[in-house]
Coordinates of C-alpha atoms and ligand atoms in Angstrom, one line a residue:
M1 CA 145.8 188.3 93.1
G2 CA 147.4 187.7 89.7
N3 CA 145.6 187.6 86.3
T4 CA 144.5 184.0 86.8
Y5 CA 140.8 183.6 86.6
D6 CA 139.4 182.3 83.3
F7 CA 136.0 184.0 83.5
G8 CA 134.4 187.0 85.2
L9 CA 130.8 187.5 86.0
I10 CA 129.1 190.7 87.1
G11 CA 125.8 190.6 88.9
L12 CA 125.5 187.9 91.6
G13 CA 121.8 187.7 91.7
V14 CA 120.0 184.4 91.3
M15 CA 121.0 183.9 87.6
G16 CA 124.6 185.2 88.0
R17 CA 125.3 183.1 91.1
N18 CA 124.0 180.0 89.4
F19 CA 125.9 180.7 86.1
I20 CA 129.2 181.2 87.8
L21 CA 128.9 178.1 89.9
N22 CA 128.2 176.2 86.7
V23 CA 131.4 177.7 85.1
A24 CA 133.3 176.5 88.1
D25 CA 131.7 173.0 88.0
N26 CA 133.1 172.8 84.5
N27 CA 136.6 173.4 85.8
Y28 CA 137.1 177.0 84.7
S29 CA 138.1 179.4 87.4
A30 CA 135.7 182.3 87.8
M31 CA 135.6 185.6 89.6
G32 CA 132.3 187.2 90.5
Y33 CA 131.6 190.9 91.1
D34 CA 128.7 192.6 92.7
L35 CA 128.5 196.0 94.3
D36 CA 126.7 194.4 97.1
K37 CA 129.4 192.9 99.3
E38 CA 127.0 190.5 100.9
K39 CA 126.3 188.9 97.6
A40 CA 130.0 188.6 96.9
D41 CA 130.6 186.9 100.3
A42 CA 127.6 184.6 99.8
L43 CA 129.1 183.4 96.5
I44 CA 132.5 182.8 98.1
A45 CA 130.8 180.7 100.8
E46 CA 128.7 178.8 98.3
G47 CA 131.6 178.1 95.9
E48 CA 134.0 177.0 98.6
D49 CA 133.9 173.4 97.7
T50 CA 134.8 174.0 94.1
K51 CA 138.0 176.1 94.9
K52 CA 137.4 177.6 91.5
V53 CA 135.2 180.5 92.5
N54 CA 136.0 183.8 94.1
A55 CA 134.2 187.1 94.4
T56 CA 134.7 190.7 95.2
S57 CA 132.9 194.0 95.3
D58 CA 136.0 196.0 94.1
I59 CA 135.8 196.5 90.4
K60 CA 139.5 197.1 89.9
E61 CA 140.4 193.9 91.8
F62 CA 137.8 192.0 89.8
V63 CA 139.2 193.1 86.4
N64 CA 142.8 192.6 87.4
S65 CA 142.2 189.1 88.6
L66 CA 141.1 188.0 85.1
S67 CA 143.4 186.4 82.5
T68 CA 143.6 188.3 79.2
P69 CA 141.8 188.7 76.9
R70 CA 139.3 189.1 79.7
K71 CA 135.9 187.4 79.3
I72 CA 133.4 189.3 81.4
M73 CA 129.8 188.4 81.4
L74 CA 127.0 190.7 82.8
L75 CA 123.9 189.2 84.3
V76 CA 122.3 192.4 85.4
P77 CA 118.8 193.8 84.6
A78 CA 118.4 195.1 81.1
G79 CA 118.5 198.8 80.6
K80 CA 120.6 201.7 82.0
I81 CA 122.4 199.4 84.5
V82 CA 124.1 197.6 81.6
D83 CA 125.5 201.0 80.4
S84 CA 126.6 202.0 83.9
V85 CA 128.4 198.7 84.5
I86 CA 130.2 199.1 81.1
E87 CA 131.3 202.6 82.1
S88 CA 132.6 201.3 85.4
L89 CA 134.6 198.6 83.7
L90 CA 136.1 200.7 80.9
P91 CA 138.9 202.4 82.8
H92 CA 140.3 199.0 83.7
L93 CA 140.0 197.0 80.5
D94 CA 142.6 196.4 77.8
K95 CA 142.1 196.1 74.0
N96 CA 140.5 192.8 72.8
D97 CA 138.8 192.1 76.1
L98 CA 135.2 190.8 75.8
I99 CA 132.1 192.0 77.5
I100 CA 129.2 189.6 77.2
D101 CA 125.7 190.9 78.1
G102 CA 123.7 187.8 79.2
G103 CA 120.5 189.7 80.0
N104 CA 117.4 190.3 78.0
S105 CA 118.6 193.6 76.5
F106 CA 116.8 195.2 73.7
F107 CA 118.6 194.4 70.5
T108 CA 119.1 198.0 69.3
D109 CA 120.8 198.8 72.7
T110 CA 123.2 195.9 72.0
D111 CA 124.0 197.4 68.5
R112 CA 124.6 200.8 70.1
R113 CA 126.9 199.3 72.8
E114 CA 128.8 197.2 70.3
A115 CA 129.6 200.2 68.1
Y116 CA 130.6 202.3 71.1
L117 CA 132.9 199.6 72.5
K118 CA 134.4 198.8 69.1
E119 CA 135.8 202.3 69.0
K120 CA 137.7 201.4 72.2
G121 CA 138.9 198.1 70.9
I122 CA 136.6 196.1 73.2
H123 CA 134.4 193.3 71.9
F124 CA 130.8 193.4 73.0
F125 CA 128.4 190.4 72.8
G126 CA 124.7 190.3 73.3
S127 CA 124.1 186.7 74.4
G128 CA 120.7 185.4 75.4
V129 CA 120.6 182.9 78.2
S130 CA 117.5 180.8 78.7
G131 CA 116.5 178.3 81.3
G132 CA 115.9 180.3 84.5
A133 CA 118.0 179.7 87.7
K134 CA 118.0 175.9 87.3
G135 CA 119.2 176.2 83.7
A136 CA 121.9 178.7 84.6
R137 CA 123.2 176.2 87.2
R138 CA 122.8 172.9 85.4
G139 CA 123.0 174.0 81.7
P140 CA 121.2 176.8 79.9
S141 CA 120.6 177.3 76.2
I142 CA 122.9 180.2 75.2
M143 CA 122.4 182.4 72.2
P144 CA 125.5 184.5 71.5
G145 CA 125.9 187.1 68.7
G146 CA 128.7 189.5 67.9
N147 CA 132.2 189.3 66.5
K148 CA 132.8 185.8 65.3
E149 CA 136.6 185.7 66.0
A150 CA 136.1 187.1 69.5
Y151 CA 133.5 184.5 70.2
K152 CA 136.2 181.8 69.9
E153 CA 137.7 183.1 73.1
V154 CA 134.6 182.2 75.1
Q155 CA 133.3 179.3 73.0
P156 CA 134.9 176.5 75.1
I157 CA 133.5 177.9 78.3
F158 CA 130.0 178.4 76.8
E159 CA 130.0 174.9 75.3
A160 CA 131.0 173.4 78.6
V161 CA 128.4 175.1 80.7
S162 CA 125.5 174.9 78.2
A163 CA 122.8 172.3 78.3
K164 CA 123.5 169.2 76.1
F165 CA 121.1 167.5 73.8
K166 CA 122.3 164.0 73.0
G167 CA 125.8 165.3 73.8
E168 CA 125.6 168.4 71.5
P169 CA 126.0 171.7 73.3
C170 CA 123.0 174.0 73.2
V171 CA 125.0 177.1 72.3
A172 CA 126.2 178.3 68.9
Y173 CA 127.5 181.5 67.4
L174 CA 124.4 182.9 65.8
G175 CA 125.5 185.9 63.9
P176 CA 127.0 189.4 64.0
K177 CA 125.8 192.4 66.0
S178 CA 122.7 191.9 68.1
A179 CA 121.8 188.5 66.6
G180 CA 122.0 186.9 70.0
N181 CA 119.6 189.3 71.8
Y182 CA 117.3 189.3 68.8
V183 CA 117.0 185.5 68.8
K184 CA 116.5 185.5 72.5
M185 CA 113.7 188.1 72.2
V186 CA 111.9 185.9 69.7
H187 CA 112.5 182.9 71.8
N188 CA 110.6 184.8 74.5
G189 CA 107.8 185.7 72.1
I190 CA 107.4 182.0 71.3
E191 CA 107.5 181.3 75.1
Y192 CA 104.6 183.7 75.6
G193 CA 102.6 182.0 72.8
L194 CA 103.2 178.5 74.1
M195 CA 102.3 179.5 77.7
Q196 CA 99.1 181.2 76.5
L197 CA 98.1 178.1 74.5
T198 CA 98.8 175.8 77.4
S199 CA 96.6 177.9 79.7
E200 CA 93.7 177.8 77.3
I201 CA 93.8 174.1 77.0
Y202 CA 93.9 173.8 80.8
D203 CA 90.8 176.0 80.9
I204 CA 88.7 174.1 78.3
L205 CA 89.7 170.8 79.9
K206 CA 88.4 172.0 83.2
K207 CA 85.3 173.8 82.0
A208 CA 84.1 171.5 79.3
G209 CA 85.5 168.2 80.5
N210 CA 85.4 168.8 84.3
F211 CA 88.9 167.4 84.6
S212 CA 90.1 167.3 88.2
Y213 CA 93.7 168.5 88.9
E214 CA 94.7 164.9 89.4
E215 CA 93.4 164.1 86.0
L216 CA 95.1 167.1 84.5
H217 CA 98.4 166.1 86.0
T218 CA 98.0 162.6 84.6
L219 CA 97.0 163.9 81.2
F220 CA 99.8 166.4 80.9
D221 CA 102.3 163.9 82.2
S222 CA 101.2 161.5 79.5
W223 CA 101.4 164.2 76.8
N224 CA 104.9 165.0 78.0
K225 CA 105.9 161.4 77.0
G226 CA 104.6 161.9 73.5
R227 CA 104.9 164.4 70.7
L228 CA 104.0 167.3 73.0
Q229 CA 107.1 166.6 75.1
S230 CA 108.3 170.0 76.3
F231 CA 109.4 171.9 79.3
L232 CA 106.2 173.9 79.6
I233 CA 104.0 170.8 79.5
E234 CA 106.3 169.1 82.0
I235 CA 106.1 171.9 84.5
S236 CA 102.4 172.3 84.0
A237 CA 101.9 168.7 85.0
E238 CA 104.0 169.4 88.1
I239 CA 102.0 172.6 88.9
F240 CA 98.6 170.7 88.7
E241 CA 99.9 168.3 91.4
K242 CA 101.1 170.9 93.9
D243 CA 98.9 171.3 97.0
D244 CA 98.3 174.7 98.4
D245 CA 100.6 175.1 101.4
K246 CA 97.8 177.1 103.1
G247 CA 95.7 173.9 102.9
N248 CA 93.1 174.9 100.3
G249 CA 93.2 172.4 97.6
K250 CA 95.6 173.0 94.7
L251 CA 97.9 176.0 94.7
V252 CA 97.3 176.9 91.1
E253 CA 93.7 177.4 91.8
K254 CA 94.6 180.1 94.4
I255 CA 96.9 182.1 92.1
L256 CA 95.6 185.5 91.0
D257 CA 94.9 185.4 87.2
K258 CA 96.9 188.5 86.4
A259 CA 100.0 187.6 84.4
K260 CA 103.0 189.9 84.6
Q261 CA 105.6 190.6 81.9
K262 CA 109.0 192.2 81.6
G263 CA 108.6 193.2 78.0
T264 CA 110.4 190.8 75.7
G265 CA 107.1 189.4 74.4
K266 CA 105.9 192.9 73.7
W267 CA 109.2 193.8 71.9
T268 CA 108.8 190.7 69.7
S269 CA 105.3 191.9 68.6
Q270 CA 106.3 195.5 68.2
N271 CA 109.3 194.6 66.1
A272 CA 107.3 192.1 64.0
M273 CA 104.8 195.0 63.3
D274 CA 107.7 197.2 62.3
L275 CA 109.1 194.6 59.9
G276 CA 105.6 193.7 58.6
I277 CA 105.8 190.1 59.8
P278 CA 102.5 188.5 61.0
I279 CA 102.8 186.7 64.3
P280 CA 99.2 186.8 65.6
S281 CA 99.7 183.9 68.1
I282 CA 102.4 185.8 69.8
D283 CA 100.6 189.2 69.6
I284 CA 97.5 187.8 71.3
S285 CA 99.5 186.3 74.1
V286 CA 100.9 189.7 74.8
S287 CA 97.4 191.2 74.7
M288 CA 96.2 188.5 77.0
R289 CA 98.7 189.5 79.7
Q290 CA 97.4 193.0 79.3
I291 CA 93.8 192.0 79.5
S292 CA 94.5 189.8 82.5
A293 CA 95.8 192.9 84.3
L294 CA 92.3 194.5 84.1
K295 CA 91.0 192.2 86.8
D296 CA 88.5 194.7 88.4
E297 CA 87.0 195.6 85.1
R298 CA 86.7 192.0 84.0
V299 CA 85.0 191.1 87.3
K300 CA 82.5 194.0 86.8
A301 CA 81.9 193.1 83.1
D302 CA 81.4 189.4 84.1
E303 CA 78.4 190.5 86.2
L304 CA 76.8 192.5 83.3
Y305 CA 76.6 189.7 80.7
N306 CA 75.2 186.2 80.6
R307 CA 77.4 183.5 79.2
P308 CA 76.2 180.4 77.4
K309 CA 75.8 177.5 79.7
I310 CA 78.7 175.2 79.0
A311 CA 77.7 171.9 77.5
A312 CA 79.7 169.0 78.9
M313 CA 82.0 167.2 76.5
D314 CA 83.0 163.6 76.4
K315 CA 86.2 163.5 78.4
D316 CA 88.2 161.1 76.2
E317 CA 87.2 163.0 73.0
L318 CA 88.1 166.3 74.6
A319 CA 91.5 165.0 75.8
K320 CA 92.2 163.7 72.3
W321 CA 91.2 167.0 70.6
A322 CA 93.1 169.0 73.2
E323 CA 96.3 167.1 72.5
E324 CA 96.0 167.5 68.8
A325 CA 95.0 171.1 68.9
L326 CA 97.9 172.0 71.2
Y327 CA 100.3 170.2 68.9
F328 CA 98.9 172.1 65.9
A329 CA 99.1 175.4 67.7
F330 CA 102.6 174.8 69.0
I331 CA 103.7 174.2 65.4
T332 CA 102.0 177.3 64.1
T333 CA 103.5 179.4 66.9
Y334 CA 107.0 178.2 66.3
A335 CA 106.3 178.7 62.6
Q336 CA 105.5 182.4 63.2
G337 CA 108.5 183.0 65.5
L338 CA 110.9 181.4 63.0
H339 CA 109.4 183.3 60.2
Q340 CA 110.1 186.5 62.1
L341 CA 113.7 185.3 62.6
S342 CA 114.1 184.6 58.9
D343 CA 112.8 188.0 57.8
A344 CA 114.7 189.9 60.5
S345 CA 117.9 188.1 59.5
V346 CA 117.6 189.6 56.1
E347 CA 116.6 193.0 57.4
Y348 CA 119.4 193.3 60.0
G349 CA 122.1 191.2 58.2
Y350 CA 122.2 188.6 60.9
E351 CA 122.7 185.6 58.5
L352 CA 120.8 183.4 60.9
D353 CA 120.8 179.6 60.4
L354 CA 117.3 178.5 61.6
S355 CA 118.3 174.9 61.8
V356 CA 121.1 175.8 64.3
I357 CA 118.7 178.0 66.3
A358 CA 116.2 175.2 66.6
K359 CA 119.0 172.8 67.6
I360 CA 120.2 175.0 70.5
W361 CA 116.6 175.3 71.7
R362 CA 116.3 171.5 72.0
A363 CA 117.5 171.6 75.6
G364 CA 118.1 174.1 78.4
C365 CA 115.7 176.8 77.4
I366 CA 112.1 177.5 78.4
I367 CA 110.7 176.6 74.9
R368 CA 112.6 173.3 74.6
A369 CA 110.4 170.6 73.1
G370 CA 110.7 167.4 71.2
L371 CA 109.2 169.2 68.2
L372 CA 112.4 171.2 67.8
E373 CA 114.2 168.2 66.5
D374 CA 111.8 168.0 63.6
I375 CA 111.9 171.8 63.1
S376 CA 115.7 171.7 63.0
N377 CA 115.6 168.9 60.4
A378 CA 113.1 170.8 58.3
Y379 CA 115.5 173.8 58.1
T380 CA 118.5 171.6 57.5
E381 CA 116.7 170.0 54.5
D382 CA 115.7 173.3 53.1
K383 CA 117.9 176.3 54.2
E384 CA 115.6 178.6 52.2
L385 CA 112.4 177.4 53.9
K386 CA 110.2 180.5 54.2
N387 CA 107.8 179.1 56.7
L388 CA 107.6 175.8 58.6
L389 CA 104.0 175.4 57.2
L390 CA 105.6 175.0 53.8
S391 CA 107.9 172.1 54.9
P392 CA 106.8 168.8 53.3
N393 CA 107.6 167.1 56.7
F394 CA 105.2 169.4 58.5
V395 CA 102.2 169.3 56.1
P396 CA 101.0 165.8 57.3
K397 CA 101.5 166.8 61.0
V398 CA 99.4 169.9 60.6
Q399 CA 96.9 168.3 58.3
A400 CA 96.2 165.6 60.9
T401 CA 95.7 168.0 63.8
V402 CA 94.0 171.1 62.4
G403 CA 90.6 169.4 62.6
A404 CA 90.9 169.2 66.4
A405 CA 91.8 172.9 66.5
R406 CA 88.7 173.7 64.5
N407 CA 86.5 171.6 66.8
L408 CA 87.8 173.2 69.9
V409 CA 87.7 176.8 68.6
A410 CA 84.1 176.2 67.4
Y411 CA 83.2 174.7 70.8
G412 CA 84.8 177.5 72.7
A413 CA 83.0 180.1 70.6
K414 CA 79.7 178.4 71.1
N415 CA 80.1 177.9 74.8
G416 CA 81.8 181.2 75.7
I417 CA 85.2 179.7 76.6
P418 CA 87.8 182.1 75.3
L419 CA 90.5 180.4 73.3
P420 CA 92.3 183.4 71.8
G421 CA 95.7 181.8 71.2
L422 CA 94.2 178.7 69.7
S423 CA 91.8 180.7 67.4
N424 CA 94.6 183.1 66.3
S425 CA 96.8 180.1 65.5
L426 CA 94.0 178.6 63.5
T427 CA 93.2 181.9 61.8
Y428 CA 96.9 182.3 61.0
F429 CA 96.9 178.8 59.4
D430 CA 93.7 179.4 57.5
V431 CA 94.9 182.7 56.0
Y432 CA 98.4 181.7 55.4
T433 CA 97.1 178.7 53.4
S434 CA 94.5 180.7 51.5
G435 CA 95.6 181.3 47.9
R436 CA 92.9 184.0 47.6
L437 CA 91.8 186.3 50.5
P438 CA 89.1 189.0 50.4
L439 CA 91.6 191.8 50.6
N440 CA 90.8 192.6 47.0
L441 CA 87.7 194.4 48.5
I442 CA 90.0 196.4 50.8
Q443 CA 92.0 197.5 47.8
A444 CA 88.8 198.5 46.0
Q445 CA 87.6 200.5 49.0
R446 CA 91.0 202.2 49.3
D447 CA 90.8 203.1 45.6
H448 CA 87.2 204.2 46.0
F449 CA 87.7 206.7 48.9
G450 CA 91.3 207.7 48.3
S451 CA 92.4 206.9 44.8
H452 CA 95.0 204.6 46.3
T453 CA 95.1 202.5 43.1
Y454 CA 95.2 198.7 42.8
E455 CA 96.7 195.9 40.8
R456 CA 94.8 193.3 38.9
T457 CA 95.0 189.5 38.8
D458 CA 94.7 189.3 35.0
M459 CA 97.1 192.0 33.8
E460 CA 100.2 193.9 34.9
G461 CA 100.1 197.5 35.9
I462 CA 98.7 200.0 38.4
F463 CA 95.0 200.9 38.0
H464 CA 92.5 203.5 39.3
T465 CA 88.8 203.6 38.8
E466 CA 86.2 206.3 39.2
W467 CA 83.9 204.2 41.3
E468 CA 80.9 206.6 41.6
Ligands
6PG501 C1 114.1 182.4 79.8 C2 113.0 183.3 80.1 C3 113.4 184.5 80.9 C4 112.3 185.5 81.1 C5 111.2 185.0 82.0 C6 110.2 186.0 82.4 O1 114.3 182.1 78.7 O2 114.8 181.9 80.8 O3 112.5 183.8 78.9 O4 114.5 185.2 80.2 O5 112.8 186.6 81.7 O6 110.5 184.0 81.3 O7 109.6 186.7 81.4 P1 108.3 187.6 81.6 O8 108.4 188.2 82.9 O9 108.2 188.6 80.5 O10 107.2 186.6 81.5

């Protein structure tokens, strides 16, 4: 086997297999590698038609089969496995080869690996890939970061395999170092937020409006044709339609209400805390997955307390409010995630362009939504935009829908229907748009008990008062 293959892929699990077949569909020859020979053989069988795919479980053969500079993508679980795959590759690589980590690696791991490999003359890229198995096969959104020059080697392949939005590829070089993994991490934080919000709206529609699953399907389907158009609304409509294959009504109704997580949402919140960036809609969605895990305790507590009897709401009015409130909360959730990206970009020197990021999220990824076109335009018009809520284009959209969020949050509170994501989104909006907050009292308390000093509104300086 000569050095003939354009692209190498390590890790032939669901994502890897689909990604490499996508590469081959786009007329690039690709070599797969997996320690597990069965997976390598399965890929050879699956890719037979394309004549562009091959696979091996011999690392030396794999590396030697690739044209130089080699472009090797890893789609393996984040963590130690990435390090051990790198070590197994190293003896066989040449200077200027590229290793691309396509998994959800923690961004500081990517920085460490990039620095380590740079010493050896190897380029290392952290590149988020979003869209699940279908996306990997038919076109994901790809978020690469790293050395800009080296990216040019893989750019044509990534542009060919990525999702397209009106013909534009949903991939772009995002910035140096771990910019790609960082952006993907925040993408996932936003994903958690949008999923939480969608689940709450489903809950209130059922509990207060008595919507049947057929009605929920129809409603979400119609929303997906309007301004809420998005992958998560689209799949929710599909989910509401799905019958239980065990013959017990709708499948969603039978699914245990404990949501798992692999950590990227939690990392988003942890890092936002570290950087001092408020993202309460994302924070609460992480907490909700944690609370959901406490099923036994929740069931016990449910028996200990009475809940208000839920007053029925007019279905049409509820559906209208739900659509408006969800649109409002989607906007505020994107606003928080993008705010995090903007501040992190300064902190870590990523030089992120938020209009480009919103653009490559318009198709292929899990948080793709019609709204992202408007978001991208807002950041194109004002490159320095601090927060989406400050965009003149967004003020009327938010102004027109916040009332519905207030109505639902108030209704939920009164009737004992938890709407944590929606109320955190509303609270975020209310505090972010408050010129004056009561935190002056906190400053006074800090100064009272700890002489921590305070500033004044009417004159410059640092002050302390003997309060007693
Ligand atoms: C994507 C997703 C994906 C993520 C899953 C599961 O963009 O394709 O974000 O990368 O792994 O959504 O995440 P959790 O298990 O944390 O929910």
